[in-house]
Coordinates of C-alpha atoms and ligand atoms in Angstrom, one line a residue:
X42 CA 141.5 76.8 91.6
X43 CA 141.2 79.4 94.3
X44 CA 144.1 81.2 92.9
X45 CA 142.7 81.2 89.4
X46 CA 139.3 82.4 90.5
X47 CA 140.3 84.9 93.2
X48 CA 139.1 85.5 96.8
X49 CA 137.9 88.3 99.0
X50 CA 140.8 89.9 101.0
X51 CA 138.8 90.7 104.1
X52 CA 135.4 90.4 105.7
X53 CA 134.9 94.2 105.3
X54 CA 135.8 94.0 101.7
X55 CA 133.3 91.2 101.0
X56 CA 130.6 93.1 102.9
X57 CA 131.2 96.3 101.0
X58 CA 131.0 94.3 97.7
X59 CA 127.9 92.4 98.7
X60 CA 126.1 95.5 100.2
X61 CA 127.3 97.4 97.1
X62 CA 125.6 94.8 94.9
X63 CA 122.4 95.1 96.9
X64 CA 122.3 98.9 97.2
X65 CA 121.5 100.2 93.7
X66 CA 118.9 101.9 91.6
X67 CA 116.4 99.6 93.3
X68 CA 116.9 101.3 96.6
X69 CA 117.2 104.9 95.6
X70 CA 114.7 104.9 92.8
X71 CA 112.3 102.0 93.3
X72 CA 111.9 101.7 97.0
X73 CA 110.9 105.3 97.9
X74 CA 108.0 105.6 95.4
X75 CA 106.8 102.1 95.9
X76 CA 106.7 102.6 99.7
X77 CA 104.9 105.9 99.2
X78 CA 102.3 104.4 96.9
X79 CA 101.7 101.2 98.8
X80 CA 100.7 102.4 102.3
X81 CA 103.9 103.9 103.6
X82 CA 104.7 102.3 107.0
X83 CA 102.3 99.4 106.2
X84 CA 104.5 98.6 103.1
X85 CA 107.6 98.9 105.3
X86 CA 106.1 96.4 107.8
X87 CA 105.4 93.8 105.0
X88 CA 108.8 94.5 103.5
X89 CA 110.6 93.9 106.8
X90 CA 108.7 90.6 107.4
X91 CA 109.7 89.5 103.9
X92 CA 113.3 90.3 104.6
X93 CA 113.2 88.3 107.8
X94 CA 111.4 85.2 106.4
X95 CA 112.4 85.2 102.8
X96 CA 115.5 87.5 102.4
X97 CA 117.6 86.0 105.2
X98 CA 117.1 82.4 104.1
X99 CA 117.6 83.0 100.4
X100 CA 120.7 85.1 101.1
X101 CA 122.1 82.3 103.3
X102 CA 121.2 79.7 100.8
X103 CA 123.0 81.5 97.9
X104 CA 126.1 82.3 100.0
X105 CA 126.4 78.8 101.4
X106 CA 126.0 77.1 98.0
X107 CA 128.5 79.4 96.4
X108 CA 131.1 78.8 99.1
X109 CA 130.5 75.1 99.3
X110 CA 131.0 74.4 95.6
X111 CA 133.4 77.3 94.9
X112 CA 131.9 78.1 91.6
X113 CA 129.6 80.6 89.9
X114 CA 125.9 80.0 89.3
X115 CA 126.1 77.4 86.5
X116 CA 129.0 75.5 88.1
X117 CA 127.2 75.4 91.5
X118 CA 123.9 74.0 90.1
X119 CA 125.8 71.5 87.9
X120 CA 127.7 70.3 91.0
X121 CA 124.4 69.8 92.9
X122 CA 123.2 67.7 90.0
X123 CA 123.5 67.8 86.3
X124 CA 119.7 68.1 85.9
X125 CA 119.8 71.5 87.7
X126 CA 122.4 73.1 85.5
X127 CA 119.7 75.0 83.6
X128 CA 118.8 76.9 86.8
X129 CA 122.4 78.2 86.8
X130 CA 122.1 79.2 83.1
X131 CA 118.8 81.0 83.9
X132 CA 120.7 83.0 86.6
X133 CA 123.5 84.0 84.2
X134 CA 120.9 84.9 81.5
X135 CA 119.0 87.0 84.0
X136 CA 122.2 88.8 85.0
X137 CA 123.0 89.3 81.4
X138 CA 119.7 91.0 80.6
X139 CA 119.5 93.0 83.8
X140 CA 123.0 94.4 83.1
X141 CA 122.0 95.4 79.6
X142 CA 119.2 97.7 80.7
X143 CA 120.8 98.6 84.0
X144 CA 123.8 100.0 82.2
X145 CA 121.7 102.2 79.9
X146 CA 120.1 103.7 83.1
X147 CA 123.6 104.0 84.7
X148 CA 124.7 105.9 81.6
X149 CA 121.8 108.3 82.0
X150 CA 122.7 108.9 85.7
X151 CA 126.1 109.8 84.5
X152 CA 124.7 112.3 82.0
X153 CA 122.7 114.0 84.8
X154 CA 125.7 114.0 87.1
X155 CA 127.8 115.7 84.4
X156 CA 125.0 118.2 83.7
X157 CA 125.1 119.4 87.2
X158 CA 129.0 119.6 87.1
X159 CA 128.7 121.7 84.0
X160 CA 126.2 124.0 85.7
X161 CA 128.5 124.4 88.8
X162 CA 131.1 125.8 86.4
X163 CA 128.6 128.2 84.8
X164 CA 127.7 126.1 81.7
X165 CA 124.3 125.0 80.6
X166 CA 124.1 121.4 81.7
X167 CA 120.6 120.6 80.5
X168 CA 120.2 122.7 77.3
X169 CA 118.0 125.1 79.3
X170 CA 115.3 122.5 79.4
X171 CA 113.1 121.5 82.4
X172 CA 112.8 118.0 83.9
X173 CA 110.3 116.4 81.4
X174 CA 111.6 118.2 78.3
X175 CA 115.2 117.4 79.0
X176 CA 114.3 113.8 79.6
X177 CA 112.4 113.6 76.3
X178 CA 115.2 115.3 74.4
X179 CA 118.0 113.2 75.9
X180 CA 116.3 109.8 75.7
X181 CA 115.6 110.3 72.0
X182 CA 119.1 111.4 71.3
X183 CA 120.6 108.2 70.0
X184 CA 124.2 109.3 70.0
X185 CA 124.1 110.7 73.5
X186 CA 122.4 107.6 74.9
X187 CA 124.9 105.3 73.2
X188 CA 127.9 107.3 74.4
X189 CA 126.9 107.4 78.0
X190 CA 125.9 103.7 77.9
X191 CA 129.3 102.9 76.5
X192 CA 131.1 104.9 79.1
X193 CA 129.2 103.2 81.9
X194 CA 129.9 99.8 80.5
X195 CA 133.6 100.6 80.1
X196 CA 133.8 101.6 83.8
X197 CA 132.3 98.2 84.6
X198 CA 134.8 96.4 82.5
X199 CA 137.8 98.2 84.1
X200 CA 136.6 97.3 87.7
X201 CA 135.7 93.7 87.0
X202 CA 138.8 93.0 84.9
X203 CA 140.8 94.0 87.9
X204 CA 139.7 90.9 89.7
X205 CA 137.9 90.1 93.0
X206 CA 140.3 91.6 95.5
X207 CA 142.1 94.0 93.2
X208 CA 139.1 95.3 91.3
X209 CA 135.7 94.8 92.8
X210 CA 136.7 94.8 96.5
X211 CA 139.1 97.7 96.1
X212 CA 136.5 99.8 94.4
X213 CA 133.6 99.0 96.7
X214 CA 135.7 99.6 99.8
X215 CA 135.9 103.2 98.8
X216 CA 132.7 103.7 97.0
X217 CA 130.3 102.4 99.6
X218 CA 131.5 104.5 102.5
X219 CA 131.5 107.5 100.1
X220 CA 128.0 106.7 99.1
X221 CA 126.8 106.5 102.7
X222 CA 128.5 109.8 103.6
X223 CA 126.9 111.6 100.6
X224 CA 123.5 110.2 101.5
X225 CA 123.8 111.5 105.0
X226 CA 124.7 115.0 103.7
X227 CA 121.7 115.0 101.4
X228 CA 119.3 113.7 104.1
X229 CA 120.5 116.4 106.6
X230 CA 120.2 119.2 104.0
X231 CA 116.8 118.1 102.9
X232 CA 115.6 117.7 106.5
X233 CA 116.4 121.4 107.1
X234 CA 114.1 122.6 104.3
X235 CA 110.6 123.9 105.1
X236 CA 107.9 121.6 103.8
X237 CA 110.0 118.4 104.0
X238 CA 107.6 117.0 106.6
X239 CA 104.9 116.2 104.1
X240 CA 107.4 113.9 102.3
X241 CA 108.2 111.9 105.5
X242 CA 104.5 111.6 106.1
X243 CA 103.9 110.3 102.6
X244 CA 106.7 107.8 103.0
X245 CA 106.3 106.5 106.5
X246 CA 102.9 107.2 108.0
X247 CA 101.2 103.8 107.8
X248 CA 98.0 103.3 106.0
X249 CA 97.0 99.9 107.3
X250 CA 93.7 100.0 105.5
X251 CA 95.6 99.1 102.3
X252 CA 96.4 95.7 103.9
X253 CA 92.8 94.8 103.9
X254 CA 91.8 96.4 100.6
X255 CA 94.8 95.6 98.5
X256 CA 97.0 93.2 100.3
X257 CA 98.0 91.3 97.2
X258 CA 99.4 94.4 95.5
X259 CA 101.4 95.3 98.6
X260 CA 102.7 91.8 98.9
X261 CA 103.8 91.4 95.3
X262 CA 105.3 94.9 95.1
X263 CA 107.2 94.4 98.4
X264 CA 108.4 90.9 97.5
X265 CA 109.5 91.8 94.0
X266 CA 111.3 94.8 95.2
X267 CA 113.0 92.9 98.0
X268 CA 114.4 90.3 95.7
X269 CA 115.7 92.7 93.2
X270 CA 117.1 94.9 95.9
X271 CA 118.9 92.1 97.6
X272 CA 120.4 90.8 94.3
X273 CA 118.8 87.4 94.9
X274 CA 117.5 84.8 92.6
X275 CA 120.0 85.0 89.8
X276 CA 123.2 83.6 91.3
X277 CA 124.8 86.9 92.2
X278 CA 125.2 86.0 95.8
X279 CA 126.2 82.4 94.8
X280 CA 129.0 83.9 92.8
X281 CA 130.1 86.4 95.5
X282 CA 129.8 83.5 98.0
X283 CA 132.2 81.4 95.9
X284 CA 135.0 83.8 96.7
X285 CA 134.5 83.5 100.5
X286 CA 137.0 81.7 102.6
X287 CA 135.9 79.2 105.2
X288 CA 136.8 81.6 108.0
X289 CA 134.0 84.0 107.0
X290 CA 130.9 83.8 109.1
X291 CA 127.9 83.1 106.9
X292 CA 125.4 83.4 109.6
X293 CA 126.2 87.0 110.4
X294 CA 126.7 87.9 106.7
X295 CA 123.2 86.6 105.9
X296 CA 121.8 89.1 108.4
X297 CA 124.2 92.1 107.9
X298 CA 123.7 92.4 104.1
X299 CA 119.8 92.5 104.1
X300 CA 119.7 94.8 107.1
X301 CA 122.2 97.2 105.5
X302 CA 120.4 97.1 102.2
X303 CA 117.1 97.9 104.0
X304 CA 118.7 100.8 105.9
X305 CA 120.0 102.3 102.7
X306 CA 116.5 102.0 101.1
X307 CA 114.9 103.7 104.1
X308 CA 117.5 106.4 104.0
X309 CA 117.0 106.9 100.3
X310 CA 113.3 107.4 101.0
X311 CA 114.2 110.0 103.7
X312 CA 116.2 111.9 101.2
X313 CA 114.1 111.7 98.1
X314 CA 110.5 112.1 99.1
X315 CA 111.0 115.0 101.5
X316 CA 113.1 116.7 98.8
X317 CA 110.2 116.5 96.4
X318 CA 107.8 117.7 99.0
X319 CA 109.9 120.7 100.1
X320 CA 110.4 121.8 96.5
X321 CA 106.9 121.5 95.3
X322 CA 107.3 118.4 93.2
X323 CA 104.8 115.6 92.9
X324 CA 106.3 112.9 95.2
X325 CA 104.2 110.1 94.2
X326 CA 105.6 110.4 90.7
X327 CA 106.5 106.7 90.2
X328 CA 109.1 105.7 87.6
X329 CA 109.7 109.3 86.5
X330 CA 111.0 110.1 90.0
X331 CA 114.7 109.7 89.3
X332 CA 115.1 111.5 86.0
X333 CA 112.2 114.0 85.9
X334 CA 111.0 114.8 89.4
X335 CA 114.4 114.9 91.1
X336 CA 116.0 116.8 88.2
X337 CA 113.3 119.5 88.7
X338 CA 114.0 119.4 92.5
X339 CA 117.7 120.2 92.1
X340 CA 117.6 122.3 89.0
X341 CA 114.6 124.4 89.6
X342 CA 113.3 123.9 93.1
X343 CA 116.7 124.4 94.9
X344 CA 118.3 126.1 92.0
X345 CA 121.4 128.2 92.0
X346 CA 124.8 127.0 93.3
X347 CA 123.4 124.9 96.1
X348 CA 120.9 123.2 93.7
X349 CA 123.8 122.3 91.3
X350 CA 126.0 121.1 94.1
X351 CA 123.3 119.0 95.7
X352 CA 122.2 117.8 92.2
X353 CA 125.8 116.7 91.5
X354 CA 126.2 115.0 94.9
X355 CA 122.9 113.2 94.5
X356 CA 123.5 111.9 91.0
X357 CA 127.1 111.0 92.0
X358 CA 125.6 108.9 94.8
X359 CA 123.2 107.2 92.4
X360 CA 126.1 106.6 90.0
X361 CA 128.1 104.9 92.8
X362 CA 125.1 102.8 93.8
X363 CA 124.5 101.8 90.2
X364 CA 128.1 100.9 89.4
X365 CA 128.6 98.8 92.6
X366 CA 125.5 96.8 91.6
X367 CA 126.3 96.5 87.9
X368 CA 129.8 95.1 88.5
X369 CA 128.2 92.2 90.4
X370 CA 126.0 91.5 87.4
X371 CA 129.0 91.5 85.1
X372 CA 130.8 89.3 87.6
X373 CA 128.0 86.7 87.4
X374 CA 128.6 86.4 83.6
X375 CA 132.4 86.6 83.8
X376 CA 132.6 84.0 86.5
X377 CA 130.7 81.6 84.3
X378 CA 133.3 82.0 81.5
X379 CA 136.2 81.7 84.0
X380 CA 134.8 78.5 85.5
X381 CA 134.4 77.1 82.0
X382 CA 138.0 77.7 81.2
X383 CA 139.2 76.2 84.5
X384 CA 137.0 73.1 83.8
X385 CA 138.7 72.7 80.4
X386 CA 142.0 72.9 82.2
X387 CA 143.0 76.2 80.7
X388 CA 144.4 79.2 82.5
X389 CA 141.5 81.8 82.5
X390 CA 142.3 85.3 81.2
X391 CA 140.0 87.4 83.3
X392 CA 140.6 90.6 81.3
X393 CA 139.8 89.0 78.0
X394 CA 136.8 87.2 79.2
X395 CA 135.4 90.3 80.9
X396 CA 135.7 92.4 77.8
X397 CA 134.2 89.6 75.6
X398 CA 131.1 89.1 77.7
X399 CA 130.6 92.8 78.4
X400 CA 130.8 93.5 74.6
X401 CA 128.1 91.0 73.9
X402 CA 125.9 92.4 76.7
X403 CA 126.5 95.9 75.3
X404 CA 125.3 94.8 71.9
X405 CA 122.2 93.2 73.3
X406 CA 121.4 96.4 75.3
X407 CA 121.5 98.7 72.3
X408 CA 117.7 98.6 71.7
X409 CA 117.2 99.7 75.2
X410 CA 119.3 102.8 74.5
X411 CA 117.6 103.6 71.2
X412 CA 113.8 103.4 71.7
X413 CA 113.6 106.6 73.7
X414 CA 112.6 104.5 76.7
X415 CA 109.3 103.8 75.2
X416 CA 108.8 106.9 72.9
X417 CA 109.5 104.8 69.8
X418 CA 110.0 106.2 66.4
X419 CA 106.7 108.0 66.7
X420 CA 108.1 109.9 69.6
X421 CA 111.3 110.9 67.9
X422 CA 113.6 107.9 68.8
X423 CA 115.4 105.9 66.2
X424 CA 114.0 102.5 67.1
X425 CA 110.5 101.2 67.6
X426 CA 109.3 99.6 70.8
X427 CA 108.8 95.8 71.0
X428 CA 105.0 96.2 70.6
X429 CA 105.4 97.8 67.2
X430 CA 107.6 94.9 66.1
X431 CA 105.0 92.5 67.3
X432 CA 102.2 94.4 65.6
X433 CA 100.4 95.3 68.9
X434 CA 99.1 98.8 68.7
X435 CA 96.3 99.0 71.3
X436 CA 96.2 98.1 75.0
X437 CA 100.0 97.5 74.9
X438 CA 101.0 95.3 77.9
X439 CA 103.8 96.8 80.1
X440 CA 106.2 94.0 79.1
X441 CA 106.4 95.2 75.6
X442 CA 105.9 98.9 75.9
X443 CA 109.6 99.6 75.7
X444 CA 112.8 97.5 75.4
X445 CA 113.8 98.2 79.0
X446 CA 110.5 96.8 80.3
X447 CA 110.8 93.9 77.9
X448 CA 114.2 92.8 79.2
X449 CA 113.2 93.6 82.8
X450 CA 110.0 91.5 82.7
X451 CA 111.9 88.5 81.3
X452 CA 114.9 88.7 83.7
X453 CA 113.7 90.3 86.9
X454 CA 110.1 89.4 86.3
X455 CA 110.3 85.7 85.3
X456 CA 113.8 84.3 85.7
X457 CA 114.7 85.8 89.0
X458 CA 111.6 84.6 91.0
X459 CA 111.7 81.3 89.3
X460 CA 115.4 80.9 90.1
X461 CA 114.8 81.8 93.7
X462 CA 111.9 79.4 94.0
X463 CA 113.8 76.5 92.5
X464 CA 116.9 77.2 94.6
X465 CA 114.8 77.1 97.7
X466 CA 113.0 73.9 96.7
X467 CA 116.4 72.3 95.9
X468 CA 117.7 73.2 99.4
X469 CA 114.5 72.4 101.3
X470 CA 113.5 69.2 99.5
X471 CA 116.4 67.8 97.5
X472 CA 119.7 68.3 99.3
X473 CA 118.3 69.3 102.6
X474 CA 118.8 72.4 104.8
X475 CA 121.5 70.4 106.7
X476 CA 123.8 71.0 103.8
X477 CA 123.5 74.7 104.3
X478 CA 123.9 74.3 108.1
X479 CA 127.0 72.2 107.6
X480 CA 128.5 74.8 105.4
X481 CA 127.9 77.5 108.0
X482 CA 129.6 75.2 110.6
X483 CA 132.7 75.0 108.4
X484 CA 133.8 78.2 110.1
X485 CA 135.3 77.3 113.5
X486 CA 133.0 78.2 116.4
X487 CA 130.0 79.1 114.2
X488 CA 126.8 77.1 114.2
X489 CA 123.5 78.0 112.4
X490 CA 121.1 78.7 115.2
X491 CA 117.8 78.9 113.4
X492 CA 118.0 75.6 111.5
X493 CA 114.4 74.7 112.1
X494 CA 113.1 78.1 111.0
X495 CA 115.4 78.1 107.9
X496 CA 114.1 74.7 107.0
X497 CA 110.5 76.0 107.0
X498 CA 111.6 79.0 105.0
X499 CA 113.3 76.9 102.3
X500 CA 110.5 74.3 102.1
X501 CA 107.4 76.5 102.2
X502 CA 107.7 80.2 102.7
X503 CA 110.2 81.2 100.0
X504 CA 108.6 79.0 97.3
X505 CA 105.1 80.3 98.2
X506 CA 106.2 84.0 98.1
X507 CA 108.0 83.5 94.8
X508 CA 104.9 82.0 93.2
X509 CA 103.0 85.1 94.2
X510 CA 105.7 87.3 92.6
X511 CA 105.7 85.1 89.5
X512 CA 102.0 85.2 89.0
X513 CA 102.0 89.0 89.5
X514 CA 104.8 89.5 87.0
X515 CA 103.3 87.2 84.4
X516 CA 100.2 89.6 84.4
X517 CA 102.5 92.3 83.0
X518 CA 102.6 90.3 79.7
X519 CA 98.9 90.6 79.2
Ligands
PFF758 N1 120.3 95.1 93.8 C1 120.4 96.0 92.7 C2 119.5 97.2 93.0 O1 118.8 97.2 94.0 O2 119.5 98.1 92.2 C3 120.1 95.4 91.4 C4 120.7 94.0 91.2 C5 122.1 93.9 91.3 C6 119.9 92.9 91.0 C7 122.6 92.6 91.1 C8 120.5 91.7 90.8 C9 121.8 91.5 90.9 F1 122.3 90.4 90.8

């Protein structure tokens, strides 16, 4: 079965793939502005505590279950007990919907990257438009959005169809070091700009008063961000764990992946926010940060050759981060189909299965590419937003204000925290933390040291935090 499913070729390869999955749009886009908005250093403190008490345990749980049962999300939960199979399906569904909107965003990143390349060679990369205007004109351009969305999905297919070692590992082993190198170049360049200091202040100086006035907001924002950023709660790490050999040390991996992910997030904040500050852009811009504010920073603020070069490097970096994450989402869905074929006694055809599932996901993601990211037909797009279909015209809840948020709220908002909570409850209360500890001990000379703490995490802390996230997310529907 191992031969039919594939395996990681080396520890380094696995780590690059897993860290690649974790480091994505969530780190470079979400983390910096959420940290800035939620008390800077105070947010970071809460985030780090969550990584230690929730992230480590959940990462370990997913990797251990994956390796133990040697199957993707559905197969793993089915092996634990038939009545849990639906949790695996929820994970696959969650990956399915996240990939749909993630690839539309990935396509947009590609468009911005190409825009800066064109400008390097003297062309007009953005139709002579500024940040907000270009964003509006591009997102309502149906043909453009669809084309870049399709290219991004095609790149995903090529990598995932190549297999675990020959596709995902091979790509991430090059992409992740490249991403890190570019990030360092951007951080250093930005640090040398006058006025950057304000950005660091905004990102890092702790405002502890927020912990007394608005602790719930900080907690839910940090917890939701952490889960998404670590690719947890939807079987991604179960799937990646299922390709791990028994010689791989789960205890160290459960720590390395979250720490690396957090370092990338902090580095992203050190690049993005000071850049906004130095070039006179609003650095608390929120969701518009990646496509409007930063576009202005490179295109207008820095300007000239250096602006185009830095702009290209930056969006290339974001593209690498997005693609190394989206392939893990596609792998969750592909692994499900491969496992099913193996179960039926058939020889799985990875290429065919990857193309099939990616094509279906692509179709489902089309509304995300066509509603102008919330502009709707009223705003010049070719498709209306979900609220219009549902007849809601006033006080539109966030969950239905555009197709992207709709998919996001269902997958990242509801299914991910629910999946994580149930996995943790299954480990803590049904099969027992010992199963995880025993799986860790399968590696010669390795023994899980913090079993008692992990047990408390699985039984109480992870489910409690997940309930907080879930309640917060459900509010988005009203
Ligand atoms: N971790 C990715 C990010 O921070 O952008 C997103 C993601 C990838 C979520 C894979 C879930 C997943 F399974």
